[in-house]
Structure formats: C-alpha cells, structure tokens
mmCIF file of C-alpha atoms in Angstrom:
data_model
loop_
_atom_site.group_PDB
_atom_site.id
_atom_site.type_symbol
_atom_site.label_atom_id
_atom_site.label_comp_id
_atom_site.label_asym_id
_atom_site.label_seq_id
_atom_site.Cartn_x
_atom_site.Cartn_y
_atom_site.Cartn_z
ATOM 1 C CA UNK A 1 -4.524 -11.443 -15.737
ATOM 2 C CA UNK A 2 -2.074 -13.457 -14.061
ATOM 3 C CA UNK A 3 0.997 -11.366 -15.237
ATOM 4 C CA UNK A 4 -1.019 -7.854 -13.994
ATOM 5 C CA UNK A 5 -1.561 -9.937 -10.406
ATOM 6 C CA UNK A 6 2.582 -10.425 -10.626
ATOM 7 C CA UNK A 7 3.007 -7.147 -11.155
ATOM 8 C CA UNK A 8 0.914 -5.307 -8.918
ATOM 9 C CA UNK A 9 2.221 -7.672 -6.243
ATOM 10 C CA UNK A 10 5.999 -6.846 -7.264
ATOM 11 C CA UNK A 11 5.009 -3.312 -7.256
ATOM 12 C CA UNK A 12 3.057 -3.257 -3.980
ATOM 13 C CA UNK A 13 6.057 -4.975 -2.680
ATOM 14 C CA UNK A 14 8.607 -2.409 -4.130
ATOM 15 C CA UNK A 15 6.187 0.192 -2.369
ATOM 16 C CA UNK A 16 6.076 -1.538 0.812
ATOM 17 C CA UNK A 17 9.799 -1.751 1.659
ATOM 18 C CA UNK A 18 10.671 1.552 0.305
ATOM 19 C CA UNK A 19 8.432 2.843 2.639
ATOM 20 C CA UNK A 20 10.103 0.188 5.476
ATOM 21 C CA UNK A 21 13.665 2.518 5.163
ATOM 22 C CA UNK A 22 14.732 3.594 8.362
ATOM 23 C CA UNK A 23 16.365 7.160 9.453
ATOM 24 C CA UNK A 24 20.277 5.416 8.939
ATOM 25 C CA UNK A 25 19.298 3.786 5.291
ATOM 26 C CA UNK A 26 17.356 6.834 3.924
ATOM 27 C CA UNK A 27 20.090 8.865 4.995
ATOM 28 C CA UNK A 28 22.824 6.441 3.182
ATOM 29 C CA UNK A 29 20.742 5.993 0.132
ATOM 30 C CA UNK A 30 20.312 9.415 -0.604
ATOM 31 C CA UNK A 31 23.969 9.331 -1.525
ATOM 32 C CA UNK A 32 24.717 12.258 0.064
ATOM 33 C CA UNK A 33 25.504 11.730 3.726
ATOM 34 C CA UNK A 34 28.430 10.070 3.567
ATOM 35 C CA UNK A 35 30.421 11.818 6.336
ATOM 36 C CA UNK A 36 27.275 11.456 8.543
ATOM 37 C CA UNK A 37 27.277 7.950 8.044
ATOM 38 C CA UNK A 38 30.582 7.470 8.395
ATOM 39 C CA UNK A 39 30.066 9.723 11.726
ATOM 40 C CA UNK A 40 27.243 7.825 12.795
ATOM 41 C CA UNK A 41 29.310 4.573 12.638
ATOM 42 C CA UNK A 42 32.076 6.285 14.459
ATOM 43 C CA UNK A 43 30.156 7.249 17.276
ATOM 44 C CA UNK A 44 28.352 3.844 17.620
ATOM 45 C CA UNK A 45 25.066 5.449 16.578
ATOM 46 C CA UNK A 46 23.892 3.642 13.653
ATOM 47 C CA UNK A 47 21.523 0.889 15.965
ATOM 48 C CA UNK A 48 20.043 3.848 17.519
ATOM 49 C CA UNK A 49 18.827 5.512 14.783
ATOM 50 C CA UNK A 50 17.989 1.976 13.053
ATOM 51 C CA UNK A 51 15.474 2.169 16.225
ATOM 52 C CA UNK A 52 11.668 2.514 16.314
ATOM 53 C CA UNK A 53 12.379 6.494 17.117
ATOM 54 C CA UNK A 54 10.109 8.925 16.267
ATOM 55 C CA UNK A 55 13.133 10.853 15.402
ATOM 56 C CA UNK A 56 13.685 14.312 13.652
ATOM 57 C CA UNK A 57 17.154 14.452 12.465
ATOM 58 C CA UNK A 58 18.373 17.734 10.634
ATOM 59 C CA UNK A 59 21.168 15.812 8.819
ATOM 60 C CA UNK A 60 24.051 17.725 7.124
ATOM 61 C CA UNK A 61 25.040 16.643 3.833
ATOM 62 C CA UNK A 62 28.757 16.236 2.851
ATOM 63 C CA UNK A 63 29.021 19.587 1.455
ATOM 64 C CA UNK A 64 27.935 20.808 4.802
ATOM 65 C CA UNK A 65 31.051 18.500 6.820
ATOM 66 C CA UNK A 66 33.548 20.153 3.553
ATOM 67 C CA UNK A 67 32.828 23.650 5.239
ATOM 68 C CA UNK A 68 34.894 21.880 8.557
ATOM 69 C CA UNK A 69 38.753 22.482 8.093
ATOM 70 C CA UNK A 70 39.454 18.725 7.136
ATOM 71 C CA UNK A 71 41.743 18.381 10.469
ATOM 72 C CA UNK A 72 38.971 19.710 12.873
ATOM 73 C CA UNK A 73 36.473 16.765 11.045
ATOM 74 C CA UNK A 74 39.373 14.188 11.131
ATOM 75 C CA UNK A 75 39.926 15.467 15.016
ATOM 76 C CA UNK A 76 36.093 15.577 15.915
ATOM 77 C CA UNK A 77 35.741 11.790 13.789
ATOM 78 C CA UNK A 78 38.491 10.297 16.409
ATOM 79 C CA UNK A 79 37.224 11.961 19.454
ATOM 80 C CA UNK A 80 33.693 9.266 19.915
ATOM 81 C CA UNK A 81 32.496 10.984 23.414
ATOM 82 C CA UNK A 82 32.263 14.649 21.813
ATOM 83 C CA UNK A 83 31.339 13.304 18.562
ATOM 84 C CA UNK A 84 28.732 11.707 20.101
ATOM 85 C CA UNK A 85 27.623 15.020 21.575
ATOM 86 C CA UNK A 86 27.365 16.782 18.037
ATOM 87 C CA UNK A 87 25.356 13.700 16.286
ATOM 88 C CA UNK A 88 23.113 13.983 18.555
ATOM 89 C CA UNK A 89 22.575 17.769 18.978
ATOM 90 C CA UNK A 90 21.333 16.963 15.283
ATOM 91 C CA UNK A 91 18.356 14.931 16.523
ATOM 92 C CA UNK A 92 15.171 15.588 18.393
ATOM 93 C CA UNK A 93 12.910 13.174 19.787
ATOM 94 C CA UNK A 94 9.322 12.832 17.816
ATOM 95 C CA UNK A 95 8.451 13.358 14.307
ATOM 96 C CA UNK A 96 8.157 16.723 13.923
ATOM 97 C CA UNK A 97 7.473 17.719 10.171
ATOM 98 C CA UNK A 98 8.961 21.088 8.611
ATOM 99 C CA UNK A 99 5.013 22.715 8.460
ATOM 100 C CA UNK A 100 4.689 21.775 12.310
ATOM 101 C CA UNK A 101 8.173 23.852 13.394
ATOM 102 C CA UNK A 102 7.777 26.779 15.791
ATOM 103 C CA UNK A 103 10.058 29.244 16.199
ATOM 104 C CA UNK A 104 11.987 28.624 19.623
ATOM 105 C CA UNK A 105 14.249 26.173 21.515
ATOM 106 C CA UNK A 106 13.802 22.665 21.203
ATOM 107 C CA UNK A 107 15.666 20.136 23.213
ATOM 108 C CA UNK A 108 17.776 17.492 21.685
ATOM 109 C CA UNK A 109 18.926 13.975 22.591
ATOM 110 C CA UNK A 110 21.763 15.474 23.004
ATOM 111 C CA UNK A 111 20.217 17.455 25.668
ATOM 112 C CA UNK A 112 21.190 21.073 24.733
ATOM 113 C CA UNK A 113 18.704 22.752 22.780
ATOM 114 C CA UNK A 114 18.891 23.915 19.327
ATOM 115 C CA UNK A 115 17.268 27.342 17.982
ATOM 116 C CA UNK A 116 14.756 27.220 15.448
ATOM 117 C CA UNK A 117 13.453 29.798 13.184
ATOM 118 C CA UNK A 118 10.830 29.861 10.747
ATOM 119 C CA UNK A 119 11.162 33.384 8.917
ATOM 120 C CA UNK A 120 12.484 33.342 5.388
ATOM 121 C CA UNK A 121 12.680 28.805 5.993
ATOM 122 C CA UNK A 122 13.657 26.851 8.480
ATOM 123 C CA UNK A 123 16.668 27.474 9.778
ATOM 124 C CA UNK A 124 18.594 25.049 12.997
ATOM 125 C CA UNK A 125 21.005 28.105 14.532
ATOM 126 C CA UNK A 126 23.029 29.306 11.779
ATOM 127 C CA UNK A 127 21.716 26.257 9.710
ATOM 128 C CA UNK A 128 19.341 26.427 6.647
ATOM 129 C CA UNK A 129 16.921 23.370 5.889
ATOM 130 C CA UNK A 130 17.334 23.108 2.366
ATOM 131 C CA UNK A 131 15.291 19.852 2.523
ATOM 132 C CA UNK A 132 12.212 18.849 4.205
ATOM 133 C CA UNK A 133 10.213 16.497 5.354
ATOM 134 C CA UNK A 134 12.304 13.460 4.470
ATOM 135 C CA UNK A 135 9.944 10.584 5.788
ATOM 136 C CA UNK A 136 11.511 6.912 6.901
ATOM 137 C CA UNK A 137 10.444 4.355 9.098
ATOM 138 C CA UNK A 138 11.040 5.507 12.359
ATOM 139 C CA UNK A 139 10.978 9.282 11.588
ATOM 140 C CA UNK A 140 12.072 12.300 9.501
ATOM 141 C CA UNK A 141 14.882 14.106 8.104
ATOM 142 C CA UNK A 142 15.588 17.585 7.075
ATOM 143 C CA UNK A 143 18.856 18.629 5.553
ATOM 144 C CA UNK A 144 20.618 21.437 6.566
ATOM 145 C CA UNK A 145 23.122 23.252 5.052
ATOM 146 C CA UNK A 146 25.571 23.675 8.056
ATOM 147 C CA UNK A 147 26.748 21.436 10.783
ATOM 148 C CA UNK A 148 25.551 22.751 13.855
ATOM 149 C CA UNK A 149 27.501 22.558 17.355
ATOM 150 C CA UNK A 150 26.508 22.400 20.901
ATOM 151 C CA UNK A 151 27.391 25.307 22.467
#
C-alpha cells in the first residue's frame, strides 16, 4: 500500500509539472525550435513568454528558419529591434486553440496583423500549421511550416 501511495504521488507529481511548462520550455523541449530559442534569447524575449500570457504562438520549427538563406537569418539574428518585430508577429494575445480559428486578420503583439485561413488547415499567410494545439502554462503553440514576416 505504501509503495502504490509513493507512486501515485511521484506520478501525480510527474503530471503536475509537466503540465506547469511554460510557452519558452515547451517550445525548447520539443527539440525542435532551436533557432526560435536561440531567436527568442536574441531578442530578449524569453521572460516574456516565460509570462502568465495567454499567448498563441505559431512557432516555426528549425526546418522552417533552414528555408532563410543562412546570411539573411545570421543578419535578421544580429539586428534585435527588427528581430524583435518578426518574434512577435508570431504571437497573438489569448489562447486561441486551432478548432476556435476564424478565417480573417488577427492582430499580433507585434501589432501588424497576420492572415488566417481555415480551408484545407490552418494556414498563418503563406504558413501551414502542421501542429496544433500545443498546450503550456501560459498558452498554446501551433507550428508552422514557414516563418512568416511583417509586411
């Protein structure tokens, strides 16, 4: 009995603080958002994202930064102000879950807005969600194929 008590507690516990991840360590332990992380930390936006949000990022994955020629990313990475301005085109305020997307303009943090569709997927301007409704702490995350740019 006690042993089961021990490990339903370690369990519940396990539970508890994978469900505590926020948007910035979801993102990282995924594995494969490396360039946004590294992004993130280059643009000093790691603390806000760590923050009690709601936010709905659509986060591109490595593969997506690869489709950058490597000295545009290295140029963009160095430049913090309009770095800044392309993280956080990627984010929206609330929690807004892939089923709960309308078609339309949403504004960003950023303040620009970004295009959604909803025929054939979601899709962020030219961007495809190719996953949904990542949940964290303090929000969600959808990947998308593409980085998307203010225009």
């Amino acid at each position: 009995m006690k042993k089961t008590l021990i490990a339903l507690a370690f369990g519940l516990g396990t539970a508890i603080a994978a469900q505590a991840k926020d948007i910035v360590d979801t993102a990282v332990g995924a594995g494969k958002f490396n360039t946004l992380a590294t992004a993130l930390q280059a643009a000093g936006l790691v603390d806000t994202l760590k923050g009690p949000g709601p936010f709905t990022v659509f986060a591109p994955t490595d593969e997506a930064f690869a489709k950058i020629p490597k000295a545009d990313l290295d140029a963009l990475l160095k430049d913090k102000a309009k770095l800044t301005a392309v993280l956080t085109y990627h984010v929206v305020p609330g929690k807004v879950m892939a089923k709960d997307v309308k078609a339309g303009k949403v504004k960003t943090v950023q303040g620009s807005e970004l295009t959604l569709g909803t025929s054939g997927g979601v899709t962020v301007d030219a961007a495809k969600v190719v996953q949904a409704d990542i949940t964290a702490s303090n929000g969600v995350i959808h990947v998308i194929d593409s980085v998307v740019l203010p225009k």
